[in-house]
Tab-separated table of C-alpha atoms and ligand atoms in Angstrom:
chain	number	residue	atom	x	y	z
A	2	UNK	CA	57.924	-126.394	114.322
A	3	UNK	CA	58.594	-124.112	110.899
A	4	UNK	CA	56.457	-121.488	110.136
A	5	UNK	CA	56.258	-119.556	106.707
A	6	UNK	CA	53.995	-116.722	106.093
A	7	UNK	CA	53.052	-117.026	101.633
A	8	UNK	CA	52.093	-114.404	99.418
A	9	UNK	CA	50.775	-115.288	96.184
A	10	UNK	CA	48.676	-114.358	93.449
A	11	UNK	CA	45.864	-116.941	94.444
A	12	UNK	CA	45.155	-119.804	97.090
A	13	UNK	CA	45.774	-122.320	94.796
A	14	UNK	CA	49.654	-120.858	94.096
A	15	UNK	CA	50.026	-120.643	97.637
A	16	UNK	CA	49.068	-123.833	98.494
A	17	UNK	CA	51.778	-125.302	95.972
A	18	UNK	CA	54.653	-123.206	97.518
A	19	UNK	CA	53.621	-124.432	100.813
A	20	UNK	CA	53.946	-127.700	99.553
A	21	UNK	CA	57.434	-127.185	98.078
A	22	UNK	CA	58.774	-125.337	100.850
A	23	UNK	CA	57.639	-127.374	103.798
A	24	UNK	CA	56.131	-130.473	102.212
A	25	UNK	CA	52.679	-132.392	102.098
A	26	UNK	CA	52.838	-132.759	105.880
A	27	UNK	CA	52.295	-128.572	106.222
A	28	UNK	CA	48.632	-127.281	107.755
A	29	UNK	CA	47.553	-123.644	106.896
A	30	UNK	CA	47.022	-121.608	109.912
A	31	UNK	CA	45.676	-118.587	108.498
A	32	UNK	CA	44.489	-116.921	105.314
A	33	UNK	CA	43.309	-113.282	104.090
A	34	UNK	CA	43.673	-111.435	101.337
A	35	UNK	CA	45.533	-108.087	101.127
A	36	UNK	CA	46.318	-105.706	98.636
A	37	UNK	CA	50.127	-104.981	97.570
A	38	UNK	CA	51.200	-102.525	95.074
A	39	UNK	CA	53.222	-103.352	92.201
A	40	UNK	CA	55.428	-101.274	89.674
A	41	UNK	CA	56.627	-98.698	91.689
A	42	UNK	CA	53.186	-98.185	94.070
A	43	UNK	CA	51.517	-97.543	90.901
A	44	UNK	CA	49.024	-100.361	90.542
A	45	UNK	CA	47.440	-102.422	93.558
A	46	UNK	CA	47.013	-106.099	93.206
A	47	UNK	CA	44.836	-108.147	95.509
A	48	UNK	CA	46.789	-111.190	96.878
A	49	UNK	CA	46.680	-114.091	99.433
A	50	UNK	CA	48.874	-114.150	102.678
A	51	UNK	CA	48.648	-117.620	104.403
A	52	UNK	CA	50.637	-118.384	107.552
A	53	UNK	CA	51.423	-122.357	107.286
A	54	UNK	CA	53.131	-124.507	109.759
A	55	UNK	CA	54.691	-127.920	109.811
A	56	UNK	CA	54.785	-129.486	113.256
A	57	UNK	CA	57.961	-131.510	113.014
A	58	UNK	CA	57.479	-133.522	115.908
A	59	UNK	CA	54.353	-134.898	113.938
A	60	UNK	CA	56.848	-136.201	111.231
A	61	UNK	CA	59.343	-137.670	113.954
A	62	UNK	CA	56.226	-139.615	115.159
A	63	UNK	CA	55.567	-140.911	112.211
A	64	UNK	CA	59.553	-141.641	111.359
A	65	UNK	CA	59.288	-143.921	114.315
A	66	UNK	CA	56.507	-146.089	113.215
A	67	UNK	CA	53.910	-144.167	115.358
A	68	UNK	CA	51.543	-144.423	112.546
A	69	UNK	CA	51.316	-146.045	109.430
A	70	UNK	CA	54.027	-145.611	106.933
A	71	UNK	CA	52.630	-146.607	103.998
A	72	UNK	CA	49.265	-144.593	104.273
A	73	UNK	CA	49.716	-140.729	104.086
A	74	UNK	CA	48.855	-139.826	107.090
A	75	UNK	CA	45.803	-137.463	107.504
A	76	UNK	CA	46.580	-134.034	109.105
A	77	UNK	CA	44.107	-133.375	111.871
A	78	UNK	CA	43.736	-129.517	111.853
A	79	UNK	CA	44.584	-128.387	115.277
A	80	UNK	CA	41.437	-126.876	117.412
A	81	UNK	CA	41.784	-122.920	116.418
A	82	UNK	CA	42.073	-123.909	112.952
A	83	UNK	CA	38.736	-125.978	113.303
A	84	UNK	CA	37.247	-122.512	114.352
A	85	UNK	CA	38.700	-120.744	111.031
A	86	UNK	CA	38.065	-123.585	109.092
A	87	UNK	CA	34.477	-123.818	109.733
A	88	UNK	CA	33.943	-120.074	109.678
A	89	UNK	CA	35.987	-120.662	105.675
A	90	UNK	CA	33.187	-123.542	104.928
A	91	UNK	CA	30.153	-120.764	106.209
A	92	UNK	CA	31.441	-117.892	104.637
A	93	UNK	CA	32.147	-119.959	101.395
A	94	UNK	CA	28.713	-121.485	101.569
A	95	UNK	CA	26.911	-118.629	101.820
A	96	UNK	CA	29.008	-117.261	98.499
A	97	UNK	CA	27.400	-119.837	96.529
A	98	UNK	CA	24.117	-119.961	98.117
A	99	UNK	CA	24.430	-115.769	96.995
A	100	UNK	CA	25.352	-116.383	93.547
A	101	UNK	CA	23.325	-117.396	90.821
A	102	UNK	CA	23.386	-120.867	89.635
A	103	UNK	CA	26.244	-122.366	87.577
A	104	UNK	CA	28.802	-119.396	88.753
A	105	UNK	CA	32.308	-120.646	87.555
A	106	UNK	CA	34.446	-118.344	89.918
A	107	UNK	CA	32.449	-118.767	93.323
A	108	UNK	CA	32.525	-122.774	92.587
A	109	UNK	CA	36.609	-122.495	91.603
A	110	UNK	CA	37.077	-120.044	94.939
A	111	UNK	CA	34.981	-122.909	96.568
A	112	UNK	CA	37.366	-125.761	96.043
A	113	UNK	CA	40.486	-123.599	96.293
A	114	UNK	CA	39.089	-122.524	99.440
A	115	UNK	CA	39.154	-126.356	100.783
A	116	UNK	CA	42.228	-127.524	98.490
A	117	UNK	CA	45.402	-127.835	100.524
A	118	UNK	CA	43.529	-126.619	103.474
A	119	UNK	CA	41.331	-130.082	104.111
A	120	UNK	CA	42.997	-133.881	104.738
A	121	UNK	CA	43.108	-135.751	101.631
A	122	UNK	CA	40.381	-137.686	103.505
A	123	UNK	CA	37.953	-135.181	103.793
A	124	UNK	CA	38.444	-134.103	100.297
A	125	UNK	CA	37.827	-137.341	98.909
A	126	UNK	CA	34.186	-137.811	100.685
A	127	UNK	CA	33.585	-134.259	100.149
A	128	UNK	CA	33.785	-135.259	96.318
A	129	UNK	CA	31.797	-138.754	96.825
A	130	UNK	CA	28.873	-136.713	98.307
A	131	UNK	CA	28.948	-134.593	95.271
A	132	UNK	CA	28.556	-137.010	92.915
A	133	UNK	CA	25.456	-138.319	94.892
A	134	UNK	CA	24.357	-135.326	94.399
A	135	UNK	CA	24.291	-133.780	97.707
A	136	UNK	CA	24.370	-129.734	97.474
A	137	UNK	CA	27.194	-127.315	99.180
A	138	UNK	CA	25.208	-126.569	101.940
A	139	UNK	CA	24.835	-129.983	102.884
A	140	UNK	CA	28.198	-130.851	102.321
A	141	UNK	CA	29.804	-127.922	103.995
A	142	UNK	CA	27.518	-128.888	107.489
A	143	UNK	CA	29.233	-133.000	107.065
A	144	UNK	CA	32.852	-131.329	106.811
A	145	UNK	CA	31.909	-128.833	109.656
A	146	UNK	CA	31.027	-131.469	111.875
A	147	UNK	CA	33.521	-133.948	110.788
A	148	UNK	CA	36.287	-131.604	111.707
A	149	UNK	CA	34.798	-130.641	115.371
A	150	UNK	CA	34.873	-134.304	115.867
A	151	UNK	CA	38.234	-135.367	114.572
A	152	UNK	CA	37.174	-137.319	112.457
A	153	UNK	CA	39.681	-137.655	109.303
A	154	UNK	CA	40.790	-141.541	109.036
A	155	UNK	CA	38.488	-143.198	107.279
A	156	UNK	CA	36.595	-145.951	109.580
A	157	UNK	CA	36.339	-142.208	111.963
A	158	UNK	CA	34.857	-140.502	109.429
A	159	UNK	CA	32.417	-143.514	107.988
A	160	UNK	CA	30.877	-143.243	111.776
A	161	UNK	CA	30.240	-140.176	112.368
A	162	UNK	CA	28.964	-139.199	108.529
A	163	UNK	CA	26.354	-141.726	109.517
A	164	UNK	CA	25.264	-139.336	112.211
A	165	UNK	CA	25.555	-136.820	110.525
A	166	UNK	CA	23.256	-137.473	107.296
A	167	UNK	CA	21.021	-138.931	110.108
A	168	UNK	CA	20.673	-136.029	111.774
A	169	UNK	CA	19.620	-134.574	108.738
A	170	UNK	CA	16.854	-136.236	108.249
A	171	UNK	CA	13.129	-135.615	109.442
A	172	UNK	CA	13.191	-138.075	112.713
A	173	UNK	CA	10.986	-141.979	112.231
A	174	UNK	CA	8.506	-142.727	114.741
A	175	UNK	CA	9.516	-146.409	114.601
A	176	UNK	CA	7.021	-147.113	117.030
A	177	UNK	CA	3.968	-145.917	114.980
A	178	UNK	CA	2.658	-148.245	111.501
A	179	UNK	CA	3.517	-146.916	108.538
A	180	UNK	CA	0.290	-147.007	107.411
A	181	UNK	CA	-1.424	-145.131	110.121
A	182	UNK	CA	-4.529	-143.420	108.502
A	183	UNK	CA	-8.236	-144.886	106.991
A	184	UNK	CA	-7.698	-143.288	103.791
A	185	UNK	CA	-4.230	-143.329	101.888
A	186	UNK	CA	-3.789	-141.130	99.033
A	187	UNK	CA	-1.192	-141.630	96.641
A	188	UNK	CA	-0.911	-138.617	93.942
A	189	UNK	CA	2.267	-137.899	91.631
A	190	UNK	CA	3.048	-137.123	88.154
A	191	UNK	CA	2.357	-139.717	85.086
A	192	UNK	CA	3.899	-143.443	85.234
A	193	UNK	CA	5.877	-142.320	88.370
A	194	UNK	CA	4.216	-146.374	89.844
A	195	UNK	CA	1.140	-145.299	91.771
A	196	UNK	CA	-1.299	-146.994	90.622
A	197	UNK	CA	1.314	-150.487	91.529
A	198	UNK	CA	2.543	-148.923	94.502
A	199	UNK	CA	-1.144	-148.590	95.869
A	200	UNK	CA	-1.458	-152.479	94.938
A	201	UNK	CA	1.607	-153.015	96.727
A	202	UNK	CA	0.816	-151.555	99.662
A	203	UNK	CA	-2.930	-152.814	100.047
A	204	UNK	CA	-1.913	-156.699	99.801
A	205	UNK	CA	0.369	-155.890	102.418
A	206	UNK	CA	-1.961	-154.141	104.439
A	207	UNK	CA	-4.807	-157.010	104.029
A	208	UNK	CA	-2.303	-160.258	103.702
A	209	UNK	CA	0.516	-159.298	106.535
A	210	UNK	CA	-1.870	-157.407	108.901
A	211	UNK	CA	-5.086	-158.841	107.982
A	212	UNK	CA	-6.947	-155.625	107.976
A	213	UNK	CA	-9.910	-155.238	105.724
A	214	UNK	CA	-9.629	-153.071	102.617
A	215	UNK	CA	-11.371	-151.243	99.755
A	216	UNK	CA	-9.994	-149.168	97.382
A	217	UNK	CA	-11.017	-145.306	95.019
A	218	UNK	CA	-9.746	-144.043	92.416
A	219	UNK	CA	-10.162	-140.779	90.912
A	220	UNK	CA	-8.331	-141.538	87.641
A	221	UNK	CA	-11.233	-141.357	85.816
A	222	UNK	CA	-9.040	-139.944	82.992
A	223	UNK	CA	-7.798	-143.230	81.150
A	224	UNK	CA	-10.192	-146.076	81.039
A	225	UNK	CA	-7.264	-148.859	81.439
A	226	UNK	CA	-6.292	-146.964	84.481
A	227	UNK	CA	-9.612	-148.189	86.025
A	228	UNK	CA	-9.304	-151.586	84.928
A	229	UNK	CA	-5.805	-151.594	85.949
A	230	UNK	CA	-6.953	-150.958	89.660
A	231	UNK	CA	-9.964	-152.789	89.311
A	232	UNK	CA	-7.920	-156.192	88.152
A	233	UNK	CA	-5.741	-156.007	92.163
A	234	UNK	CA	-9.214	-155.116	93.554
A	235	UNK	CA	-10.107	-158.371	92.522
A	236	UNK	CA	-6.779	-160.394	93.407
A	237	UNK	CA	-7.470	-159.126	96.667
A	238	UNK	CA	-11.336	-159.489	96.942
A	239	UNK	CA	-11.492	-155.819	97.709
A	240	UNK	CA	-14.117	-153.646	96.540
A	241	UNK	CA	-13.779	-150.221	94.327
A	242	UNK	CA	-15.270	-147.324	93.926
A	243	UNK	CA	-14.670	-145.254	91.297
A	244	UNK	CA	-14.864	-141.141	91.802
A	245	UNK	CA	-16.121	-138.583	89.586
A	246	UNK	CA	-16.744	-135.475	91.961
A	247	UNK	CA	-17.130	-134.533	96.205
A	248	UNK	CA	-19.996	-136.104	96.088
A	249	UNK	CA	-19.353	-139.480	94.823
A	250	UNK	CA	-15.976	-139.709	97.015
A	251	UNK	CA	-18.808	-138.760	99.972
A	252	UNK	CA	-21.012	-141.747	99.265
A	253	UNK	CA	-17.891	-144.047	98.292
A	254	UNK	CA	-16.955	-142.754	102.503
A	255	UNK	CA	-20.110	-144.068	103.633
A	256	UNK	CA	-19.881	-147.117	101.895
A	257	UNK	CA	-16.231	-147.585	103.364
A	258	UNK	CA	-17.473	-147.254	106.400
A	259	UNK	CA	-16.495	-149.721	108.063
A	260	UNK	CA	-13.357	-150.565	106.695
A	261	UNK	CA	-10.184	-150.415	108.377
A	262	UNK	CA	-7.892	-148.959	105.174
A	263	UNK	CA	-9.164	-147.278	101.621
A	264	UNK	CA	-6.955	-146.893	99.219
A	265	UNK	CA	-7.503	-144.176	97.202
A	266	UNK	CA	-5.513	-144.150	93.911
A	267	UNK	CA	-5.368	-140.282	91.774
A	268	UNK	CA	-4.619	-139.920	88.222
A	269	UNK	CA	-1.068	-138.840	87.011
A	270	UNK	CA	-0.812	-135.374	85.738
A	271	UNK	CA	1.207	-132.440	84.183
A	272	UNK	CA	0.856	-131.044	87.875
A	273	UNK	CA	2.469	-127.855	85.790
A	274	UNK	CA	-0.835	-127.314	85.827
A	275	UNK	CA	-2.500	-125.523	88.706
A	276	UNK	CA	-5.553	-126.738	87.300
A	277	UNK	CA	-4.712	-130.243	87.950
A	278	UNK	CA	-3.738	-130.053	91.845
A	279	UNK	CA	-7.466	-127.609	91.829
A	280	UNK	CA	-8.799	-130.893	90.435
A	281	UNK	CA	-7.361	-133.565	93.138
A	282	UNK	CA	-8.194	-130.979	96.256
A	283	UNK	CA	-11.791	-130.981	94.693
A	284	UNK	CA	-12.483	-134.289	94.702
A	285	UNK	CA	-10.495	-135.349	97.961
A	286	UNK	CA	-10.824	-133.448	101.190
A	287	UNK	CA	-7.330	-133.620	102.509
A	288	UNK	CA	-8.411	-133.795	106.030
A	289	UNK	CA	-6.612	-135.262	109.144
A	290	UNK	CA	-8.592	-138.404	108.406
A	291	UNK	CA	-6.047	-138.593	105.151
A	292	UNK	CA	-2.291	-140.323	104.978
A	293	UNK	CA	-1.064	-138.726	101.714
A	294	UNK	CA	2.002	-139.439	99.964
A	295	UNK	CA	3.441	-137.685	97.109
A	296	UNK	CA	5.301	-140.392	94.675
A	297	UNK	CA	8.143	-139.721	92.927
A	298	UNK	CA	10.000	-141.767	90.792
A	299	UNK	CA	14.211	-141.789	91.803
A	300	UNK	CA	15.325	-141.244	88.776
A	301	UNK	CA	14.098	-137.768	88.403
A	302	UNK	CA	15.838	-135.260	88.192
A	303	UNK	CA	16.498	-133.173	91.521
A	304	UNK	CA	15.259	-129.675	89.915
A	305	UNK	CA	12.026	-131.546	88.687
A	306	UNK	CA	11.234	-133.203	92.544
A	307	UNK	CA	12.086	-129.882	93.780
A	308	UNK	CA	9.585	-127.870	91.957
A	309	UNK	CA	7.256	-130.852	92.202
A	310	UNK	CA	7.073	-130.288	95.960
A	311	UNK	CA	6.788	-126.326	95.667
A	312	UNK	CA	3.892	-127.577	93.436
A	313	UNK	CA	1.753	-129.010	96.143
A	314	UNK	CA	3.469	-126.662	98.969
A	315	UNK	CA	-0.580	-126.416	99.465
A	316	UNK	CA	-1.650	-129.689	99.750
A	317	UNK	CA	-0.501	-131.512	103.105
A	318	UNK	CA	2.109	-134.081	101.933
A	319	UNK	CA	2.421	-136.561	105.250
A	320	UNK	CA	5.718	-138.563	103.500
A	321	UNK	CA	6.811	-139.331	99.949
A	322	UNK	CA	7.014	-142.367	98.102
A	323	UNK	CA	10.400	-142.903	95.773
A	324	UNK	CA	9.614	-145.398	93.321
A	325	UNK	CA	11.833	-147.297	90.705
A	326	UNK	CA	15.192	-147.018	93.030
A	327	UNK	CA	16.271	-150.366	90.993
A	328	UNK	CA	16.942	-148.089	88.047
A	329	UNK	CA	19.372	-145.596	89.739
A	330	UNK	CA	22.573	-145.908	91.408
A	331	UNK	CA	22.270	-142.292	92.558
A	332	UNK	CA	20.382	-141.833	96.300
A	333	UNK	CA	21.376	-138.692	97.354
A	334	UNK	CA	19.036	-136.512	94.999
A	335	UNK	CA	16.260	-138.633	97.137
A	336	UNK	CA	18.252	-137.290	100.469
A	337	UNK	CA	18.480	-134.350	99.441
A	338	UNK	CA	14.562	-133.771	99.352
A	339	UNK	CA	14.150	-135.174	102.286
A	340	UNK	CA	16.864	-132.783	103.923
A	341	UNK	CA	15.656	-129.888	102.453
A	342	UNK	CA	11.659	-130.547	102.769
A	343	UNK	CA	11.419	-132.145	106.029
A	344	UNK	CA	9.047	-134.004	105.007
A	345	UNK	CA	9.513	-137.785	105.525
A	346	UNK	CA	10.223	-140.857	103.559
A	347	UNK	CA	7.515	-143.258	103.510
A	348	UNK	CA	8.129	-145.930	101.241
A	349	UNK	CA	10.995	-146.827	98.520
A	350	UNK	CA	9.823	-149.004	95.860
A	351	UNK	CA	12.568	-151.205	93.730
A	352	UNK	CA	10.988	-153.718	91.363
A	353	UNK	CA	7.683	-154.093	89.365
A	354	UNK	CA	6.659	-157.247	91.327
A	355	UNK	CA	3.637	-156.748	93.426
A	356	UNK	CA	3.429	-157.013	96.338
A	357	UNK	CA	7.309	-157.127	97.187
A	358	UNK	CA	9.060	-154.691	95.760
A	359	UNK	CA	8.632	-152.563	98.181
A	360	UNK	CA	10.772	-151.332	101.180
A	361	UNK	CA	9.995	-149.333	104.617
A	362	UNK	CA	13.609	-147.427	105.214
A	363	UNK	CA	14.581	-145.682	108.330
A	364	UNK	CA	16.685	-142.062	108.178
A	365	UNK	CA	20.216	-144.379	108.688
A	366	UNK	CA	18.632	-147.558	106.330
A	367	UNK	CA	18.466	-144.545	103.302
A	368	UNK	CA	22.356	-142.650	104.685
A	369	UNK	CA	23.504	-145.884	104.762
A	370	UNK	CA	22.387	-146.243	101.254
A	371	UNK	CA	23.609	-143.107	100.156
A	372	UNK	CA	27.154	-143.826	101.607
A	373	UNK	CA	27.292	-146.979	99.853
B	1625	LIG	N1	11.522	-150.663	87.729
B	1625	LIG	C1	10.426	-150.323	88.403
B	1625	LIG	N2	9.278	-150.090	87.740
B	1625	LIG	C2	8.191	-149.729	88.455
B	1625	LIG	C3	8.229	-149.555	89.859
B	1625	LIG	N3	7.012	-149.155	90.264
B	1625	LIG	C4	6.236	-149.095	89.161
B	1625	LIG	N4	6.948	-149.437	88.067
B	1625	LIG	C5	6.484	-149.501	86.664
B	1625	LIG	O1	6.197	-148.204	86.217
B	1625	LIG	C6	5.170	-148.246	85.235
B	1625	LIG	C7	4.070	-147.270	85.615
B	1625	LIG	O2	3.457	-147.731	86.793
B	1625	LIG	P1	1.996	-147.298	87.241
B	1625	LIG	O3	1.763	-147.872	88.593
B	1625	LIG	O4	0.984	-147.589	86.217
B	1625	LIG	O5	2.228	-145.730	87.338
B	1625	LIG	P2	1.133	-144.618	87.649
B	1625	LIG	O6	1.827	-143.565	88.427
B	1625	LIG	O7	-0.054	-145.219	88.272
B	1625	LIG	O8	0.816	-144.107	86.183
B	1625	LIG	P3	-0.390	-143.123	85.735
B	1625	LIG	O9	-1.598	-143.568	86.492
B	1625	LIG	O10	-0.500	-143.337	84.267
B	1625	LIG	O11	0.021	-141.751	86.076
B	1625	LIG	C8	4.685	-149.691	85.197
B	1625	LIG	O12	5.329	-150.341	84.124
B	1625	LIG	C9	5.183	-150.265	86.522
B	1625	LIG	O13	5.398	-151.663	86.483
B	1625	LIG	C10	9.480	-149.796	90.541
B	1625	LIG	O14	9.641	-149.657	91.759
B	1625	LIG	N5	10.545	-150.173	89.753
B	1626	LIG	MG1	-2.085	-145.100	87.743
């Protein structure tokens, strides 16, 4: 085994004479930073000192044949690195997480902090989770756990990822419908497909399971909106009330009564506007009697879902609704909601066509399709 102990102005310089002077094959051991003085002790300069090793018997291994020639061979960190190297990902983490938004330095210390330090391997899915658009924090746990497990070839590493995201996720109660409540609210901003995904879901309801239906709406705000509804109620030979205030959404209860599903349909809003969420909560009382999802369209932006959901932080939201997933090739904002909410996915929608464009996905059915 050779061991060299670096000094250099930065990570990133040290990391290249590593490479020189022992190879690609060389693991870092340890890093800190210490301060040296320069022209004659009169000014101090804040460096890097990394201890880096290459285990030679490795590269006789893999001069026999051991492993793979052709492939560069991925360089497992040995176990008390795994300790350092996960304490590196926290510490780094919590750098960002301290800094404001958009900080050049923390994110260039972030990725010098992993480069040269991480198998190629990890870098690369490190990168591919990125540009899903899944945040440090998230990323940092993945590489955490992917290095306890030893997982750095790539079939290792697509299995336990899988977990991983999984894990994530807020758990499925496969066992328990979907559509579990009498009344289903759908509420969301403008055009984000409520109004469709509400038509989607009731023909499935009263076609597949044979329940009997009705349907409200509270858009009372664009007369086509009404019609829209009203034209499904009809497909379906369901009946619709349309409410104004409490009190009508009252009587349209009684009239529901015995019904197994209403669908209640809400009108799309600026919900910028406190006003707007004071409207919906006035009308509906969001009691345990109610299944609501919030519907977002996927190809929002993540900032805009976010605040959505600090919008209605007062309103119960049982599990949201991402609609229009045909028109992005991006999931991972979508996990990332999830992850960071833990609040459930209900429904994904992918096409215009009602009734079938629309999908129930499990925690691994929406990794899977982040990994993709
Ligand atoms: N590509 C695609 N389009 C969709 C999907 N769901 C809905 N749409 C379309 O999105 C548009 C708006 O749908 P609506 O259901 O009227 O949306 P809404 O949220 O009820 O709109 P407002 O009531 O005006 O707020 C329509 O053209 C739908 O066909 C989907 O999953 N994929
Ligand atoms: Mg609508």
């Amino acid at each position: 085994m050779k061991m060299k102990k670096i000094t250099a102005n930065s990570m990133q310089e040290a990391t290249i004479q590593i490479r020189q002077q022992l190879g690609k094959d060389a693991v870092i051991l340890n890093s800190k930073t210490v301060v040296k003085r320069k022209l004659f002790g009169l000014k101090k300069q804040q460096m890097v000192e990394v201890i880096a090793v290459l285990d030679q018997d490795f590269e006789e291994r893999a001069g026999k044949g051991l492993q793979p020639a052709a492939a560069p061979i991925p360089v497992l960190p040995k176990k008390e690195q795994i300790q350092h190297l996960t304490q590196e990902l926290s510490a780094a983490t919590q750098a960002v997480k301290a800094a404001p938004s958009h900080s050049q330095p923390l994110e260039y210390a972030r990725n010098e902090r992993h480069a040269g330090i991480l198998p190629d391997s990890l870098m690369k899915i490190d990168q591919k989770l990125k540009d899903q658009g899944l945040d440090d924090e998230i990323r940092d746990e993945c590489l955490k756990g992917l290095l306890t497990k030893g997982a750095v070839k790539e079939e290792q590493i697509e299995k336990e990822l899988e977990k991983l995201l999984t894990g994530m996720l807020p758990a499925h109660t496969s066992d328990e419908p979907m559509i579990r409540s009498k009344y289903i609210v759908l509420f969301g901003s403008t055009g984000a497909g409520k109004t469709t995904t509400i038509a989607k879901l009731a023909a499935k309801t009263a076609i597949q399971q044979q329940k009997k239906i009705a349907f409200i709406t509270t858009d009372t705000y664009r007369i086509a909106a009404i019609e829209q509804l009203k034209t499904y109620a009809e497909l379906l030979n369901a009946p619709l009330e349309v409410c104004y205030s409490r009190e009508d959404f009252v009587k349209a209860q009684q009239t529901f009564k015995d019904y197994d599903h209403i669908f209640i349909d809400t009108a799309g809003r600026n919900f910028k506007e406190e006003a707007y969420i004071k409207e919906l909560t006035d009308i509906i009382p969001f009691d345990e009697s109610i299944q609501s999802f919030l519907v977002m369209s996927a190809t929002s932006k993540y900032q805009d879902m976010k605040a959505m959901v600090k919008r209605f932080e007062h309103v119960p939201i049982d599990q949201f609704i991402f609609t229009k997933v045909d028109e992005t090739d991006t999931m991972g904002t979508i996990f990332q909601i999830i992850a960071e909410s833990q609040i459930g996915l209900g429904f994904l929608t992918n096409g215009q066509n009602v009734p079938e464009d629309i999908l129930e996905s499990s925690p691994l059915d929406l990794t899977r399709m982040v990994l993709q």
